[in-house]
Coordinates of C-alpha atoms in Angstrom, one line a residue:
M1 CA 1.0 -4.4 -5.0
T2 CA 4.6 -6.4 -9.9
S3 CA 8.3 -5.8 -10.2
R4 CA 10.8 -3.6 -8.6
A5 CA 9.9 -4.6 -5.1
T6 CA 7.1 -6.6 -5.8
P7 CA 6.9 -5.8 -2.2
G8 CA 4.5 -3.1 -2.7
R9 CA 0.9 -3.1 -2.5
S10 CA -0.7 -5.3 -5.0
A11 CA -3.8 -4.5 -6.8
A12 CA -6.2 -6.8 -5.0
P13 CA -9.3 -8.7 -5.7
A14 CA -12.4 -7.0 -5.8
G15 CA -14.6 -9.7 -4.2
G16 CA -17.7 -8.8 -2.5
P17 CA -18.0 -8.2 1.2
P18 CA -17.6 -11.2 3.5
S19 CA -20.8 -12.5 5.2
A20 CA -19.3 -11.6 8.6
H21 CA -19.5 -7.9 7.6
P22 CA -23.1 -7.0 7.8
P23 CA -24.2 -4.3 5.3
V24 CA -24.6 -0.8 6.8
P25 CA -25.7 2.4 5.3
A26 CA -22.4 4.1 5.0
P27 CA -19.8 4.8 2.5
G28 CA -18.0 1.8 1.4
H29 CA -14.4 1.2 0.7
R30 CA -12.1 1.9 -2.2
P31 CA -12.4 -0.9 -4.8
E32 CA -9.1 -0.4 -6.6
H33 CA -10.2 -1.9 -9.7
L34 CA -13.2 0.5 -10.4
P35 CA -12.3 3.6 -12.4
A36 CA -15.8 5.0 -12.2
G37 CA -16.5 4.3 -8.5
P38 CA -17.6 1.7 -6.1
P39 CA -20.5 -0.6 -6.8
E40 CA -23.8 0.2 -5.4
G41 CA -24.6 -0.9 -2.0
L42 CA -20.9 -1.4 -1.1
P43 CA -21.1 -1.7 2.7
E44 CA -18.6 -0.1 5.2
H45 CA -15.2 -1.5 5.9
P46 CA -14.6 -2.4 9.4
S47 CA -11.6 -0.2 9.5
G48 CA -13.7 2.7 8.5
R49 CA -11.3 3.8 5.8
P50 CA -10.1 2.9 2.3
H51 CA -6.9 0.9 2.0
P52 CA -3.5 2.1 1.2
Y53 CA -1.8 1.8 -2.2
T54 CA 1.4 0.6 -3.5
H55 CA 4.6 1.5 -5.0
P56 CA 4.2 1.6 -8.7
S57 CA 5.9 -1.6 -9.0
H58 CA 3.6 -3.2 -6.4
P59 CA 0.0 -2.2 -6.8
H60 CA -1.7 -2.9 -3.6
P61 CA -5.0 -4.8 -2.9
H62 CA -7.8 -2.6 -1.9
R63 CA -9.5 -3.4 1.2
A64 CA -12.9 -4.6 1.9
P65 CA -16.3 -3.1 3.0
R66 CA -16.7 -1.6 6.4
R67 CA -18.9 -2.0 9.4
R68 CA -20.5 0.5 11.7
L69 CA -17.9 2.2 14.0
R70 CA -18.0 1.4 17.7
A71 CA -19.7 4.0 19.8
V72 CA -17.2 3.3 22.6
A73 CA -14.3 4.0 20.2
L74 CA -15.9 7.3 19.1
A75 CA -16.3 8.2 22.8
L76 CA -12.6 7.6 23.3
A77 CA -11.7 9.5 20.2
A78 CA -13.8 12.4 21.3
A79 CA -11.6 12.8 24.4
G80 CA -8.8 13.8 22.2
T81 CA -10.8 16.2 20.0
A82 CA -8.9 19.2 18.6
A83 CA -9.3 21.5 15.7
A84 CA -8.5 19.4 12.6
G85 CA -6.9 22.5 11.0
L86 CA -4.2 22.6 13.8
V87 CA -2.9 19.1 13.0
L88 CA 0.0 20.4 10.9
A89 CA 1.3 22.9 13.4
G90 CA 3.0 20.8 16.1
P91 CA 4.6 17.8 14.4
T92 CA 6.4 19.8 11.8
S93 CA 8.7 21.6 14.1
A94 CA 12.2 19.9 14.3
G95 CA 14.2 19.7 17.4
A96 CA 11.3 19.1 19.7
A97 CA 12.3 18.9 23.4
V98 CA 10.4 15.6 23.9
Q99 CA 11.3 12.5 21.8
G100 CA 9.9 9.1 21.1
A101 CA 12.1 6.1 20.5
L102 CA 13.5 7.2 17.2
P103 CA 16.5 9.5 17.1
A104 CA 15.7 13.2 16.6
G105 CA 16.3 14.3 12.9
T106 CA 15.6 10.8 11.6
Q107 CA 15.1 11.1 7.8
F108 CA 12.7 8.6 6.3
Y109 CA 13.3 7.2 2.7
R110 CA 11.9 9.0 -0.2
D111 CA 11.4 6.6 -2.9
P112 CA 12.5 8.0 -6.3
A113 CA 10.4 5.5 -8.2
S114 CA 7.0 6.5 -6.5
Q115 CA 4.2 7.6 -8.7
V116 CA 4.2 11.2 -7.5
V117 CA 7.9 11.7 -8.0
K118 CA 7.6 10.4 -11.5
W119 CA 4.7 12.5 -12.3
S120 CA 6.4 15.7 -10.9
A121 CA 9.6 15.0 -13.0
A122 CA 7.5 14.3 -16.1
N123 CA 5.4 17.4 -15.9
P124 CA 7.4 20.5 -15.0
G125 CA 5.0 22.8 -16.8
D126 CA 1.7 21.6 -15.2
W127 CA 0.1 24.3 -13.2
R128 CA -0.4 21.7 -10.4
Q129 CA 3.2 20.5 -10.3
P130 CA 4.8 23.2 -8.0
V131 CA 2.4 22.5 -5.2
V132 CA 2.3 18.8 -5.6
S133 CA 6.1 18.5 -5.9
R134 CA 6.8 20.7 -3.0
R135 CA 4.3 19.3 -0.6
I136 CA 3.9 15.7 -1.6
A137 CA 6.6 14.5 -3.9
S138 CA 9.2 15.7 -1.6
Q139 CA 8.0 13.6 1.3
P140 CA 8.8 9.9 2.3
Q141 CA 5.9 7.5 2.0
G142 CA 5.2 3.9 2.9
I143 CA 6.4 1.2 0.6
W144 CA 3.9 -1.9 0.6
F145 CA 4.7 -5.5 0.2
A146 CA 1.5 -7.2 -0.6
N147 CA 2.4 -9.8 -3.4
Y148 CA 3.2 -13.3 -2.3
R149 CA 6.5 -14.0 -4.2
P150 CA 8.6 -16.0 -1.8
D151 CA 11.4 -16.4 -4.4
T152 CA 12.0 -12.7 -4.8
V153 CA 10.9 -11.1 -1.6
T154 CA 14.5 -11.0 -0.1
S155 CA 15.9 -9.3 -3.1
D156 CA 12.9 -6.9 -3.3
V157 CA 13.4 -5.8 0.2
R158 CA 17.1 -5.6 -0.2
G159 CA 16.6 -3.3 -3.2
I160 CA 14.6 -0.8 -1.0
T161 CA 16.8 -1.0 2.1
S162 CA 20.1 -0.8 0.2
A163 CA 18.9 2.4 -1.5
A164 CA 17.7 3.9 1.7
A165 CA 21.0 3.1 3.5
S166 CA 22.9 4.7 0.6
A167 CA 20.8 7.8 0.9
G168 CA 21.3 7.8 4.8
Q169 CA 17.6 7.4 5.2
V170 CA 15.2 5.0 7.0
P171 CA 12.7 3.2 4.8
V172 CA 9.1 2.7 6.0
L173 CA 8.1 -0.8 4.9
V174 CA 4.4 -2.1 5.2
V175 CA 3.9 -5.9 5.2
Y176 CA 0.5 -7.0 3.9
E177 CA 0.6 -10.7 3.3
I178 CA -1.2 -12.4 6.2
P179 CA -3.5 -15.4 5.1
N180 CA -7.2 -14.6 4.8
R181 CA -6.3 -11.0 4.5
D182 CA -9.2 -8.6 4.9
C183 CA -11.5 -11.5 5.8
G184 CA -11.9 -12.4 2.2
G185 CA -13.1 -9.0 1.3
A186 CA -12.0 -6.6 -1.3
S187 CA -8.3 -7.0 -0.4
A188 CA -8.6 -10.8 -0.1
G189 CA -5.3 -12.6 -0.6
G190 CA -2.1 -13.1 1.1
A191 CA 0.0 -16.1 1.7
P192 CA -1.7 -19.5 1.2
D193 CA -1.4 -20.5 4.9
L194 CA 0.4 -19.5 8.0
G195 CA 3.3 -21.9 7.5
S196 CA 3.9 -20.3 4.1
Y197 CA 3.4 -16.9 5.7
D198 CA 6.0 -17.6 8.4
A199 CA 8.6 -18.7 5.6
W200 CA 7.8 -15.6 3.5
V201 CA 8.3 -13.3 6.5
R202 CA 11.7 -14.9 7.1
G203 CA 12.6 -14.1 3.5
F204 CA 11.4 -10.6 4.0
A205 CA 13.4 -10.2 7.2
A206 CA 16.5 -11.4 5.4
G207 CA 16.5 -8.5 3.1
L208 CA 16.3 -5.9 5.7
G209 CA 20.1 -5.7 6.4
S210 CA 21.9 -4.0 9.2
G211 CA 20.5 -0.6 8.7
R212 CA 17.6 1.0 10.4
S213 CA 14.1 0.5 9.1
L214 CA 10.4 0.8 10.2
V215 CA 8.3 -2.3 9.6
L216 CA 4.5 -1.8 9.8
L217 CA 3.2 -5.5 10.2
E218 CA -0.1 -6.3 8.6
P219 CA -2.7 -3.4 8.7
D220 CA -6.1 -4.7 9.9
S221 CA -4.7 -8.1 11.0
L222 CA -5.6 -7.6 14.6
A223 CA -8.5 -5.1 14.4
L224 CA -10.4 -7.1 11.8
T225 CA -10.8 -10.7 12.9
S226 CA -14.6 -11.2 12.8
C227 CA -14.2 -13.9 10.0
L228 CA -11.9 -16.1 12.2
S229 CA -12.8 -18.7 14.9
S230 CA -11.2 -18.5 18.2
Q231 CA -8.6 -21.1 17.1
Q232 CA -7.9 -19.2 13.9
Q233 CA -7.5 -16.0 15.7
A234 CA -5.1 -17.6 18.2
D235 CA -3.2 -19.1 15.4
R236 CA -3.0 -15.7 13.5
F237 CA -1.9 -13.9 16.6
A238 CA 0.9 -16.5 17.2
S239 CA 2.1 -16.1 13.6
L240 CA 2.2 -12.4 13.9
S241 CA 4.3 -12.8 17.1
R242 CA 6.6 -15.1 15.3
A243 CA 6.8 -12.7 12.4
A244 CA 7.7 -9.8 14.5
A245 CA 10.3 -11.9 16.4
A246 CA 11.9 -13.1 13.1
I247 CA 12.2 -9.5 11.7
R248 CA 13.9 -8.2 15.0
S249 CA 16.2 -11.3 15.2
A250 CA 17.4 -10.9 11.5
A251 CA 17.5 -7.1 11.6
P252 CA 18.2 -5.8 15.2
A253 CA 18.2 -2.3 13.9
A254 CA 14.6 -2.6 12.6
K255 CA 11.6 -1.4 14.5
V256 CA 8.4 -3.5 14.2
Y257 CA 4.9 -2.2 14.8
L258 CA 1.7 -4.2 15.0
D259 CA -1.8 -3.2 14.0
G260 CA -3.5 -0.8 16.4
G261 CA -6.6 -0.1 14.4
H262 CA -7.7 3.4 14.8
S263 CA -9.6 5.8 17.2
A264 CA -13.0 5.0 15.7
W265 CA -12.9 1.3 15.6
N266 CA -12.2 -1.1 18.5
S267 CA -12.0 0.2 22.1
A268 CA -8.5 0.7 23.5
A269 CA -9.0 -2.2 25.9
E270 CA -10.0 -4.6 23.2
Q271 CA -7.2 -3.6 20.9
A272 CA -4.8 -3.7 23.7
S273 CA -5.9 -7.3 24.4
R274 CA -5.3 -8.3 20.7
L275 CA -1.9 -6.7 20.5
R276 CA -0.9 -8.6 23.8
G277 CA -2.0 -11.8 22.2
A278 CA 0.1 -11.1 19.2
G279 CA 3.3 -10.6 21.3
V280 CA 3.6 -6.8 21.3
L281 CA 5.2 -6.8 24.8
T282 CA 8.0 -9.1 23.9
N283 CA 8.4 -9.0 20.1
A284 CA 7.5 -5.6 18.8
D285 CA 8.3 -1.9 19.4
G286 CA 4.8 -0.7 19.4
F287 CA 1.8 -0.4 17.0
F288 CA 0.4 1.8 14.3
T289 CA -2.9 3.7 13.9
N290 CA -5.0 5.4 11.3
V291 CA -3.6 3.7 8.3
S292 CA -5.3 5.3 5.2
N293 CA -7.8 6.9 7.4
F294 CA -8.7 10.5 8.1
N295 CA -9.0 10.8 11.9
T296 CA -7.3 13.7 13.3
T297 CA -3.8 13.4 14.9
A298 CA -5.1 14.5 18.2
N299 CA -7.7 11.8 18.4
E300 CA -5.2 9.1 17.2
T301 CA -2.7 10.3 19.8
S302 CA -5.3 10.2 22.5
Y303 CA -6.4 6.7 21.3
A304 CA -2.8 5.4 21.2
K305 CA -2.0 6.6 24.7
A306 CA -5.2 4.8 25.9
V307 CA -4.1 1.6 24.2
L308 CA -0.6 2.0 25.8
G309 CA -2.3 2.5 29.1
A310 CA -4.3 -0.7 28.7
L311 CA -1.1 -2.5 28.0
G312 CA 0.4 -1.3 31.3
S313 CA 2.2 1.7 30.0
P314 CA 5.3 -0.4 29.0
S315 CA 8.3 2.0 28.6
Q316 CA 9.6 0.1 25.5
L317 CA 6.4 0.5 23.4
H318 CA 5.4 3.5 21.3
A319 CA 2.9 4.2 18.5
V320 CA 3.2 5.6 15.0
V321 CA 0.3 7.4 13.3
D322 CA -0.6 7.7 9.6
T323 CA -1.1 11.4 8.9
S324 CA -1.2 11.3 5.2
R325 CA -4.8 12.6 4.6
N326 CA -6.0 13.7 8.0
G327 CA -5.2 17.5 8.0
N328 CA -8.9 18.3 7.9
G329 CA -10.1 15.3 9.7
P330 CA -12.8 12.9 8.4
A331 CA -15.4 14.0 5.9
G332 CA -19.0 14.6 6.9
G333 CA -21.2 11.6 6.9
G334 CA -18.2 9.2 7.0
A335 CA -17.4 9.6 3.3
W336 CA -14.3 7.6 2.5
C337 CA -14.0 7.3 -1.2
D338 CA -11.9 10.3 -2.4
P339 CA -13.9 12.7 -0.3
S340 CA -13.5 16.3 -1.2
G341 CA -12.2 18.8 1.2
R342 CA -9.5 16.6 2.8
S343 CA -5.9 17.7 3.3
I344 CA -2.5 16.3 3.9
G345 CA -1.8 16.1 7.6
A346 CA 1.4 16.4 9.6
Y347 CA 4.5 15.9 7.4
P348 CA 6.4 12.7 8.1
T349 CA 8.8 13.2 11.0
A350 CA 10.3 11.4 14.0
D351 CA 10.3 14.8 15.9
T352 CA 6.8 14.4 17.3
G353 CA 7.3 16.2 20.5
D354 CA 5.5 13.4 22.3
P355 CA 7.3 10.5 24.0
A356 CA 4.5 8.0 23.2
I357 CA 4.6 8.7 19.5
D358 CA 7.7 7.6 17.5
A359 CA 6.6 9.2 14.3
Y360 CA 4.0 10.7 12.1
L361 CA 4.1 8.8 8.8
W362 CA 2.5 8.9 5.3
V363 CA 1.7 5.3 5.2
K364 CA -0.8 5.7 2.3
P365 CA 0.7 7.8 -0.5
P366 CA -1.4 11.1 -0.9
G367 CA -2.7 11.5 -4.4
E368 CA -3.3 7.8 -5.2
A369 CA -7.1 7.4 -5.8
D370 CA -9.6 5.5 -3.7
G371 CA -11.6 4.5 -6.8
C372 CA -14.1 7.2 -7.3
A373 CA -12.3 10.3 -8.6
A374 CA -10.0 8.0 -10.6
A375 CA -9.1 4.4 -11.0
A376 CA -8.2 3.2 -7.5
G377 CA -4.5 3.0 -6.7
T378 CA -3.4 5.3 -9.6
F379 CA -1.9 8.6 -9.0
S380 CA -4.3 11.5 -9.7
P381 CA -2.6 15.1 -9.9
D382 CA -6.1 16.6 -9.3
I383 CA -6.5 14.5 -6.0
A384 CA -3.0 15.4 -4.9
Y385 CA -3.4 19.1 -5.7
A386 CA -6.7 19.2 -3.7
L387 CA -4.9 17.5 -0.7
A388 CA -1.9 19.8 -0.9
S389 CA -3.3 23.1 -2.0
G390 CA -4.6 24.3 1.4
A391 CA -1.7 22.9 3.5
Q392 CA 1.5 24.5 4.7
D393 CA 4.8 23.9 3.0
P394 CA 7.0 21.3 4.6
P395 CA 9.8 22.6 7.0
T396 CA 12.7 24.1 5.1
S397 CA 15.0 21.4 6.7
T398 CA 13.2 18.8 4.6
S399 CA 15.4 18.1 1.6
P400 CA 14.3 16.6 -1.7
P401 CA 15.1 12.9 -2.5
T402 CA 18.8 12.3 -2.7
T403 CA 18.5 9.9 -5.6
Q404 CA 17.2 11.0 -9.0
P405 CA 14.0 9.6 -10.5
P406 CA 14.4 7.3 -13.6
T407 CA 15.0 9.4 -16.7
T408 CA 12.2 7.5 -18.5
Q409 CA 8.8 8.6 -17.3
P410 CA 5.2 7.4 -17.5
P411 CA 2.4 9.4 -19.3
T412 CA 1.3 12.7 -17.7
T413 CA -1.9 10.9 -16.3
P414 CA -2.3 7.1 -16.0
P415 CA -4.3 5.9 -19.0
P416 CA -7.3 3.8 -18.2
T417 CA -6.7 0.1 -18.7
T418 CA -9.4 0.0 -21.4
Q419 CA -7.6 2.3 -23.8
P420 CA -4.8 1.5 -26.1
P421 CA -1.3 2.6 -25.3
T422 CA -0.1 6.0 -26.3
T423 CA 3.6 5.2 -26.5
A424 CA 5.2 4.8 -29.7
P425 CA 4.9 1.3 -31.1
P426 CA 8.2 -0.8 -30.6
T427 CA 10.2 -1.9 -33.5
G428 CA 11.5 -5.4 -34.3
S429 CA 10.6 -8.7 -32.7
A430 CA 12.1 -10.7 -30.0
A431 CA 12.6 -14.3 -28.9
C432 CA 10.7 -14.6 -25.6
A433 CA 9.5 -16.8 -22.8
V434 CA 6.5 -16.1 -20.7
T435 CA 5.4 -17.3 -17.2
Y436 CA 1.7 -16.8 -16.3
R437 CA 0.8 -17.3 -12.6
V438 CA -2.5 -16.7 -10.8
T439 CA -1.5 -15.1 -7.5
N440 CA -4.9 -14.8 -5.9
S441 CA -8.4 -15.9 -6.7
W442 CA -11.9 -15.5 -5.1
A443 CA -15.4 -15.9 -6.3
G444 CA -15.8 -13.8 -9.4
G445 CA -12.3 -12.6 -9.7
F446 CA -8.5 -13.1 -9.6
T447 CA -5.1 -11.4 -9.8
A448 CA -2.3 -12.8 -11.9
D449 CA 1.4 -12.0 -12.7
V450 CA 2.9 -12.2 -16.2
T451 CA 6.7 -12.5 -16.5
V452 CA 8.2 -12.0 -19.9
K453 CA 11.9 -12.8 -20.5
N454 CA 14.0 -11.7 -23.6
T455 CA 15.5 -14.9 -24.7
G456 CA 17.0 -13.4 -27.8
S457 CA 20.4 -12.0 -28.3
S458 CA 19.5 -8.2 -28.8
Q459 CA 17.8 -5.7 -26.6
V460 CA 14.1 -5.1 -26.9
S461 CA 13.2 -1.4 -26.8
G462 CA 9.6 -1.1 -26.2
W463 CA 7.4 -4.1 -26.0
R464 CA 3.8 -5.2 -26.4
L465 CA 2.8 -8.5 -25.0
A466 CA -0.3 -10.1 -26.5
W467 CA -2.5 -13.1 -25.6
T468 CA -6.0 -14.4 -25.8
F469 CA -8.0 -15.5 -22.7
P470 CA -9.6 -19.0 -23.3
G471 CA -12.5 -18.1 -20.9
D472 CA -14.6 -15.1 -20.0
Q473 CA -11.8 -13.4 -18.2
R474 CA -11.8 -9.6 -18.3
I475 CA -9.2 -7.2 -17.1
T476 CA -10.2 -4.5 -14.7
N477 CA -6.9 -3.1 -13.5
A478 CA -3.2 -3.6 -14.5
W479 CA 0.3 -2.5 -13.2
N480 CA 3.7 -2.3 -14.6
A481 CA 1.9 -2.1 -18.1
T482 CA -0.9 -0.4 -19.9
A483 CA -3.5 -3.1 -20.8
S484 CA -6.3 -3.0 -23.3
Q485 CA -8.7 -5.8 -24.1
S486 CA -11.0 -6.3 -27.0
G487 CA -13.2 -9.6 -26.6
A488 CA -10.9 -12.1 -25.4
S489 CA -7.8 -10.6 -26.9
V490 CA -5.4 -8.6 -24.6
T491 CA -2.5 -6.3 -25.4
A492 CA -0.1 -5.2 -22.5
A493 CA 2.4 -2.5 -23.4
D494 CA 5.4 -1.4 -21.4
A495 CA 4.9 1.4 -18.9
G496 CA 7.9 3.4 -20.0
Y497 CA 10.2 2.8 -17.1
N498 CA 10.3 -0.9 -18.1
A499 CA 10.4 -0.6 -21.8
A500 CA 14.1 -1.9 -22.2
L501 CA 14.7 -5.6 -22.0
A502 CA 18.3 -6.5 -22.4
P503 CA 19.1 -10.1 -23.6
G504 CA 18.2 -12.4 -20.8
A505 CA 16.3 -9.8 -18.7
S506 CA 12.8 -10.1 -17.7
T507 CA 10.0 -8.0 -16.4
T508 CA 6.8 -8.7 -14.5
L509 CA 3.4 -7.1 -15.2
G510 CA 0.3 -7.9 -13.1
F511 CA -3.5 -7.5 -13.4
Q512 CA -6.7 -8.0 -11.7
A513 CA -9.5 -9.5 -13.6
A514 CA -13.2 -10.6 -13.3
V515 CA -14.0 -14.2 -14.3
G516 CA -16.9 -16.6 -14.3
A517 CA -16.9 -20.1 -12.8
A518 CA -13.8 -21.3 -14.7
N519 CA -10.4 -19.7 -15.1
P520 CA -8.3 -21.5 -17.6
A521 CA -4.8 -20.0 -18.2
P522 CA -3.9 -18.5 -21.6
T523 CA -1.2 -20.7 -23.4
S524 CA -0.2 -18.5 -26.4
F525 CA 1.7 -15.3 -26.1
T526 CA 3.4 -13.0 -28.6
L527 CA 6.1 -10.3 -27.8
N528 CA 6.1 -7.5 -30.5
G529 CA 4.4 -10.1 -32.8
A530 CA 6.8 -12.9 -32.2
P531 CA 5.5 -16.1 -30.5
C532 CA 6.8 -16.8 -27.0
S533 CA 7.2 -20.1 -25.2
A534 CA 4.8 -20.2 -22.3
S535 CA 4.7 -21.9 -18.9

């Protein structure tokens, strides 16, 4: 998922599994909108893992159901089997003798507005805070761009890359906007068509600037193509190749990685064929594996090397691995939704000690729920503590974020969207204008953005936006605001960090909702009790 870099992961649709994904008796995937856990009978996701989440300003769409893991891929993974508890040992040592394509000592960008950083700053007395702050909040994590906002994507990206450059760090940006994303499953959405996607990517690339960055281009886009015809697959691969080329042309210092799936999905030969079709040999710097998954670093490294071998072992290509939750390997029985007993893996580093692996990254922010232990996509200190409590501390050379988190902080724990806000009621009223826009829709649900602008002459300090749905819409998840609904009446209150609206300023909140056959837009809004113009 959204403001501040709407880039980030967006809370996505909770549509049912696509028909191309046959149900299988296995754990499903994290439905981001379900605070109490996934619906019964949720099938496996083809990726074999829950999906990543987003920057607080960009909640991310959850991914869809999964399918049975390929035996051939499992066999390949087994070749690299190593003790899961050893995953942390090698990667955390700086100054390794052997290096990938990134300079030794590369420091990745630590976002001061991430959910875990805000929680840690707001709760210094919480018994979990020292461990969570030291082992998770201190670490750089992926920033997701999953909302289709072509008008702001350049400035959204520039906000991240400029901050990273000022801090002397390298941002890790995850692009998740391909049309027919997730084959219409739980993360359905993306740009309306490939032409629009091409244009959006050019806008994204324009914000990267001259500094270094890592761009992970479209998780699952190559590994999951079961819903595409051969022509649609060819068109997607061509578009991904154009996207990678556009990014490298606009930002020569950026490194672009394509979707490599993971060690328990497609065979190395099959994934290499798809990567080749998407232009990895000419327009990319390599591929990523294990995004949001739990597979061990040893298995992922062996798999990545097998894929590189199937590509002909080109010297210019390398892999990056998501190690955010793989310290103890996958859970027994393939459990994926907030499984217990998991641990953070190797700390993010470019000093991997392996010339084939450019970096170990935390693409999925540890502590953000899959949807069973807490509302999906929200930060849970309990989950974060469980992941961090048994891990090693990061290397002493890892410094805390160089920029300070906002002085205004969210509540200690994210309140459920069905409860009223706990912040003090705002004072006064305001002249305002509201823009309501459905960003994605599918059978039974949709996501929408609501932008509110202060058109008055004085600052608004704390706001509550209210409206009434004209149909049977019911909000299931919200971001950049705390939403409550009674019948058709909705109230969305500021999230603390976006409480102040200067004259002429605007803020955007987003939500995901269930809906019946019709989805008429609300036309009447009030801000702190004052009517707003609507469009």
